[in-house]
């Protein structure tokens, strides 16, 4: 077989970039998030080094809680520009190999092509990335993207793992269906309600039994994914963002709808300005609300008049979505996301 797919997944990428800049932190628990101040209210962890994770620190956790779990951790502010530059160097290394490379954000990429010895290629890639950037990666090998993506999980940190159609069910069959790439919490809950708890159970389920709950497209995809199927196409087109978002966690809870509306409107207008500056158009608007209870619903709508660059249209759409939430509890976080028309659309 020559049509292998490799998934390159950087190890603790953001923390690793910070440690490269501060070699004295190697081996110490490092937490990156917000302004890097664990005493500040309502700032959250972006990423944590493996040493910090051993104490239970994880992404999305409040910095204050991280400091409680790991008082000896070093807390650092986020620096997106540094992470983007490091990512570009990693991807440049991968592109020197005789494969097609599809970038998936800062810290991961798929590679595919006429590959006769994927293990050897993976080892060469790992060594080259480390030699030229000082960063470690795990590489998953599979016959399609899903197999490679999940194989990379088994390879972390810093290893190589292969998962194929022949070995898929032995490895994945008894695992939770939620372990499949692309199944989020909502889909996992629906599957649990149907009694489909494991990958093997989902793989054996007829599509007709899923259509009513998931719709025809997702119902057709779920059993295929559970059986180890997946996409094999590698796109070398430059990565193009499909959405953009802003959110803010407030030092003081918000209770007045007028103030919430002003905050959401301002975020919508700011997002629109950024999108227009990049020559993109907006197709959908979504609003996220996190109450003091940490319940975090999201509401979304498609712009009826089609793609737009008008900040007033986007603001009105975002504010109108607020009518779809309940306002019986104070709010600690607000967010706005816009989906973007792809350049070919």
mmCIF file of C-alpha atoms in Angstrom, residues 18-233:
data_model
loop_
_atom_site.group_PDB
_atom_site.id
_atom_site.type_symbol
_atom_site.label_atom_id
_atom_site.label_comp_id
_atom_site.label_asym_id
_atom_site.label_seq_id
_atom_site.Cartn_x
_atom_site.Cartn_y
_atom_site.Cartn_z
ATOM 1 C CA UNK A 18 7.342 29.258 25.595
ATOM 2 C CA UNK A 19 9.860 26.800 27.052
ATOM 3 C CA UNK A 20 12.072 27.199 23.978
ATOM 4 C CA UNK A 21 12.198 30.914 24.729
ATOM 5 C CA UNK A 22 12.925 30.212 28.400
ATOM 6 C CA UNK A 23 15.067 27.060 28.571
ATOM 7 C CA UNK A 24 15.315 27.384 32.357
ATOM 8 C CA UNK A 25 11.652 26.327 32.521
ATOM 9 C CA UNK A 26 12.296 22.899 30.982
ATOM 10 C CA UNK A 27 11.018 20.186 33.295
ATOM 11 C CA UNK A 28 8.966 22.627 35.355
ATOM 12 C CA UNK A 29 5.154 22.945 35.324
ATOM 13 C CA UNK A 30 4.243 25.772 32.935
ATOM 14 C CA UNK A 31 0.773 27.242 32.472
ATOM 15 C CA UNK A 32 -0.039 29.657 29.641
ATOM 16 C CA UNK A 33 -3.213 31.722 29.659
ATOM 17 C CA UNK A 34 -4.655 35.209 29.679
ATOM 18 C CA UNK A 35 -2.235 37.818 30.968
ATOM 19 C CA UNK A 36 -0.340 35.144 32.887
ATOM 20 C CA UNK A 37 -1.609 36.394 36.248
ATOM 21 C CA UNK A 38 -3.110 33.589 38.375
ATOM 22 C CA UNK A 39 -4.552 36.135 40.809
ATOM 23 C CA UNK A 40 -6.651 37.790 38.093
ATOM 24 C CA UNK A 41 -10.301 36.921 38.072
ATOM 25 C CA UNK A 42 -11.824 34.886 35.280
ATOM 26 C CA UNK A 43 -8.805 34.164 33.158
ATOM 27 C CA UNK A 44 -8.405 30.635 31.879
ATOM 28 C CA UNK A 45 -5.657 28.224 30.913
ATOM 29 C CA UNK A 46 -4.835 28.117 27.195
ATOM 30 C CA UNK A 47 -2.439 25.214 27.575
ATOM 31 C CA UNK A 48 -0.295 23.540 30.199
ATOM 32 C CA UNK A 49 2.956 21.613 30.032
ATOM 33 C CA UNK A 50 2.862 17.900 30.741
ATOM 34 C CA UNK A 51 4.388 18.596 34.153
ATOM 35 C CA UNK A 52 1.464 20.886 35.004
ATOM 36 C CA UNK A 53 -1.071 18.434 33.581
ATOM 37 C CA UNK A 54 0.173 15.843 36.054
ATOM 38 C CA UNK A 55 -1.360 18.050 38.767
ATOM 39 C CA UNK A 56 -4.738 18.091 36.998
ATOM 40 C CA UNK A 57 -4.283 21.413 35.182
ATOM 41 C CA UNK A 58 -5.987 21.491 31.786
ATOM 42 C CA UNK A 59 -7.118 23.886 29.055
ATOM 43 C CA UNK A 60 -10.179 25.976 29.894
ATOM 44 C CA UNK A 61 -9.580 25.791 33.638
ATOM 45 C CA UNK A 62 -9.552 29.115 35.546
ATOM 46 C CA UNK A 63 -6.004 30.276 36.229
ATOM 47 C CA UNK A 64 -6.851 30.612 39.916
ATOM 48 C CA UNK A 65 -7.817 26.947 40.071
ATOM 49 C CA UNK A 66 -4.634 25.985 38.231
ATOM 50 C CA UNK A 67 -2.620 27.878 40.858
ATOM 51 C CA UNK A 68 -4.413 25.990 43.614
ATOM 52 C CA UNK A 69 -3.695 22.629 42.010
ATOM 53 C CA UNK A 70 -0.093 23.473 41.154
ATOM 54 C CA UNK A 71 1.242 26.365 43.269
ATOM 55 C CA UNK A 72 4.780 25.896 41.943
ATOM 56 C CA UNK A 73 3.703 26.392 38.304
ATOM 57 C CA UNK A 74 5.153 29.193 36.214
ATOM 58 C CA UNK A 75 2.336 31.272 34.702
ATOM 59 C CA UNK A 76 2.904 33.020 31.377
ATOM 60 C CA UNK A 77 0.750 35.282 29.158
ATOM 61 C CA UNK A 78 -0.316 34.104 25.718
ATOM 62 C CA UNK A 79 1.663 35.316 22.695
ATOM 63 C CA UNK A 80 -0.207 34.328 19.507
ATOM 64 C CA UNK A 81 2.341 35.951 17.199
ATOM 65 C CA UNK A 82 5.109 33.715 18.578
ATOM 66 C CA UNK A 83 2.990 30.595 18.172
ATOM 67 C CA UNK A 84 2.090 31.505 14.587
ATOM 68 C CA UNK A 85 5.751 32.055 13.693
ATOM 69 C CA UNK A 86 6.779 28.728 15.251
ATOM 70 C CA UNK A 87 3.962 26.965 13.411
ATOM 71 C CA UNK A 88 5.106 28.375 10.078
ATOM 72 C CA UNK A 89 8.609 27.026 10.685
ATOM 73 C CA UNK A 90 7.237 23.559 11.483
ATOM 74 C CA UNK A 91 5.074 23.478 8.363
ATOM 75 C CA UNK A 92 7.988 24.622 6.211
ATOM 76 C CA UNK A 93 9.967 21.594 7.441
ATOM 77 C CA UNK A 94 7.116 19.212 6.608
ATOM 78 C CA UNK A 95 6.737 20.648 3.113
ATOM 79 C CA UNK A 96 10.311 19.716 2.257
ATOM 80 C CA UNK A 97 9.354 16.040 2.267
ATOM 81 C CA UNK A 98 7.920 14.384 -0.910
ATOM 82 C CA UNK A 99 4.326 14.505 0.372
ATOM 83 C CA UNK A 100 1.323 16.793 0.193
ATOM 84 C CA UNK A 101 0.772 18.748 3.427
ATOM 85 C CA UNK A 102 -2.589 19.985 4.677
ATOM 86 C CA UNK A 103 -2.285 22.412 7.590
ATOM 87 C CA UNK A 104 -4.878 22.239 10.367
ATOM 88 C CA UNK A 105 -4.100 25.235 12.532
ATOM 89 C CA UNK A 106 -0.973 26.044 14.518
ATOM 90 C CA UNK A 107 -0.090 22.629 15.830
ATOM 91 C CA UNK A 108 -1.225 19.910 13.451
ATOM 92 C CA UNK A 109 -1.134 18.865 9.820
ATOM 93 C CA UNK A 110 -1.944 15.896 7.605
ATOM 94 C CA UNK A 111 0.571 14.563 5.090
ATOM 95 C CA UNK A 112 -0.139 12.099 2.323
ATOM 96 C CA UNK A 113 0.973 10.815 -1.019
ATOM 97 C CA UNK A 114 2.912 7.935 -2.544
ATOM 98 C CA UNK A 115 4.365 6.616 0.728
ATOM 99 C CA UNK A 116 5.866 3.125 0.743
ATOM 100 C CA UNK A 117 7.386 3.157 4.253
ATOM 101 C CA UNK A 118 5.274 5.401 6.508
ATOM 102 C CA UNK A 119 7.162 4.449 9.670
ATOM 103 C CA UNK A 120 10.472 5.530 8.186
ATOM 104 C CA UNK A 121 8.959 8.733 6.822
ATOM 105 C CA UNK A 122 7.369 9.546 10.181
ATOM 106 C CA UNK A 123 10.684 9.043 11.948
ATOM 107 C CA UNK A 124 12.450 11.308 9.456
ATOM 108 C CA UNK A 125 9.781 13.982 9.833
ATOM 109 C CA UNK A 126 9.938 13.893 13.644
ATOM 110 C CA UNK A 127 13.705 14.179 13.618
ATOM 111 C CA UNK A 128 13.717 17.029 11.097
ATOM 112 C CA UNK A 129 11.088 19.042 12.966
ATOM 113 C CA UNK A 130 12.991 18.684 16.219
ATOM 114 C CA UNK A 131 16.383 19.436 14.665
ATOM 115 C CA UNK A 132 15.195 22.616 12.959
ATOM 116 C CA UNK A 133 12.661 23.977 15.450
ATOM 117 C CA UNK A 134 13.468 22.354 18.790
ATOM 118 C CA UNK A 135 9.843 21.214 19.025
ATOM 119 C CA UNK A 136 8.599 17.661 19.520
ATOM 120 C CA UNK A 137 5.686 16.048 17.700
ATOM 121 C CA UNK A 138 3.702 12.822 17.685
ATOM 122 C CA UNK A 139 2.789 11.216 14.371
ATOM 123 C CA UNK A 140 -0.171 8.965 13.681
ATOM 124 C CA UNK A 141 -0.257 6.737 10.610
ATOM 125 C CA UNK A 142 -3.433 5.450 8.982
ATOM 126 C CA UNK A 143 -5.182 4.634 5.753
ATOM 127 C CA UNK A 144 -7.345 7.747 6.078
ATOM 128 C CA UNK A 145 -7.430 10.961 8.071
ATOM 129 C CA UNK A 146 -9.500 9.614 10.934
ATOM 130 C CA UNK A 147 -7.263 6.616 11.494
ATOM 131 C CA UNK A 148 -4.181 8.846 11.394
ATOM 132 C CA UNK A 149 -5.740 11.466 13.682
ATOM 133 C CA UNK A 150 -6.680 8.912 16.325
ATOM 134 C CA UNK A 151 -3.366 7.080 15.950
ATOM 135 C CA UNK A 152 -1.599 10.330 16.847
ATOM 136 C CA UNK A 153 -3.446 10.346 20.173
ATOM 137 C CA UNK A 154 -1.888 6.989 20.983
ATOM 138 C CA UNK A 155 1.507 8.318 19.858
ATOM 139 C CA UNK A 156 1.582 11.246 22.287
ATOM 140 C CA UNK A 157 3.921 12.461 23.508
ATOM 141 C CA UNK A 158 6.635 12.260 20.899
ATOM 142 C CA UNK A 159 5.938 8.812 19.463
ATOM 143 C CA UNK A 160 4.704 7.123 16.283
ATOM 144 C CA UNK A 161 1.636 4.890 16.116
ATOM 145 C CA UNK A 162 -0.148 3.107 13.272
ATOM 146 C CA UNK A 163 -3.874 2.356 13.071
ATOM 147 C CA UNK A 164 -5.357 0.605 10.023
ATOM 148 C CA UNK A 165 -8.651 -0.881 8.906
ATOM 149 C CA UNK A 166 -7.330 -4.307 9.887
ATOM 150 C CA UNK A 167 -6.506 -3.242 13.448
ATOM 151 C CA UNK A 168 -9.254 -0.647 13.901
ATOM 152 C CA UNK A 169 -11.944 -2.661 15.632
ATOM 153 C CA UNK A 170 -9.547 -4.492 17.949
ATOM 154 C CA UNK A 171 -8.222 -1.146 19.141
ATOM 155 C CA UNK A 172 -11.325 1.045 18.985
ATOM 156 C CA UNK A 173 -14.317 -1.294 19.145
ATOM 157 C CA UNK A 174 -14.886 -1.172 22.910
ATOM 158 C CA UNK A 175 -13.984 2.466 23.296
ATOM 159 C CA UNK A 176 -16.691 5.126 23.758
ATOM 160 C CA UNK A 177 -18.228 6.394 20.549
ATOM 161 C CA UNK A 178 -17.265 9.875 21.733
ATOM 162 C CA UNK A 179 -13.622 8.926 21.065
ATOM 163 C CA UNK A 180 -14.275 9.152 17.327
ATOM 164 C CA UNK A 181 -12.956 12.255 15.603
ATOM 165 C CA UNK A 182 -15.839 14.601 14.907
ATOM 166 C CA UNK A 183 -18.240 13.392 17.600
ATOM 167 C CA UNK A 184 -18.853 16.171 20.090
ATOM 168 C CA UNK A 185 -20.688 16.172 23.421
ATOM 169 C CA UNK A 186 -24.144 16.742 21.892
ATOM 170 C CA UNK A 187 -23.836 13.875 19.416
ATOM 171 C CA UNK A 188 -22.363 11.647 22.124
ATOM 172 C CA UNK A 189 -25.364 12.329 24.374
ATOM 173 C CA UNK A 190 -27.770 11.440 21.570
ATOM 174 C CA UNK A 191 -25.906 8.200 20.910
ATOM 175 C CA UNK A 192 -26.015 7.327 24.609
ATOM 176 C CA UNK A 193 -29.767 7.934 24.636
ATOM 177 C CA UNK A 194 -30.063 5.428 21.775
ATOM 178 C CA UNK A 195 -27.996 2.889 23.702
ATOM 179 C CA UNK A 196 -25.056 3.239 21.315
ATOM 180 C CA UNK A 197 -22.212 3.584 23.778
ATOM 181 C CA UNK A 198 -19.255 2.023 21.981
ATOM 182 C CA UNK A 199 -17.601 2.374 18.595
ATOM 183 C CA UNK A 200 -18.492 -1.244 17.732
ATOM 184 C CA UNK A 201 -22.165 -0.709 18.562
ATOM 185 C CA UNK A 202 -22.312 2.362 16.344
ATOM 186 C CA UNK A 203 -20.518 0.617 13.494
ATOM 187 C CA UNK A 204 -23.131 -2.158 13.528
ATOM 188 C CA UNK A 205 -26.101 0.235 13.483
ATOM 189 C CA UNK A 206 -28.080 0.586 10.210
ATOM 190 C CA UNK A 207 -28.239 4.091 8.810
ATOM 191 C CA UNK A 208 -32.051 3.978 8.835
ATOM 192 C CA UNK A 209 -31.998 3.669 12.627
ATOM 193 C CA UNK A 210 -30.092 6.948 12.912
ATOM 194 C CA UNK A 211 -31.780 9.175 10.334
ATOM 195 C CA UNK A 212 -34.618 10.416 12.514
ATOM 196 C CA UNK A 213 -32.264 11.545 15.296
ATOM 197 C CA UNK A 214 -29.349 12.848 13.252
ATOM 198 C CA UNK A 215 -30.605 13.628 9.752
ATOM 199 C CA UNK A 216 -29.555 11.839 6.552
ATOM 200 C CA UNK A 217 -26.041 13.255 6.177
ATOM 201 C CA UNK A 218 -24.800 12.647 9.717
ATOM 202 C CA UNK A 219 -26.656 9.324 9.932
ATOM 203 C CA UNK A 220 -24.776 8.094 6.869
ATOM 204 C CA UNK A 221 -21.425 9.291 8.223
ATOM 205 C CA UNK A 222 -21.599 7.933 11.778
ATOM 206 C CA UNK A 223 -21.445 4.156 11.069
ATOM 207 C CA UNK A 224 -18.749 4.682 8.436
ATOM 208 C CA UNK A 225 -16.612 6.622 10.897
ATOM 209 C CA UNK A 226 -17.219 4.003 13.587
ATOM 210 C CA UNK A 227 -16.028 1.298 11.177
ATOM 211 C CA UNK A 228 -12.765 3.185 10.684
ATOM 212 C CA UNK A 229 -13.639 4.991 7.483
ATOM 213 C CA UNK A 230 -12.592 8.509 6.670
ATOM 214 C CA UNK A 231 -11.452 11.075 4.160
ATOM 215 C CA UNK A 232 -8.255 10.398 2.220
ATOM 216 C CA UNK A 233 -7.966 13.646 0.273
#
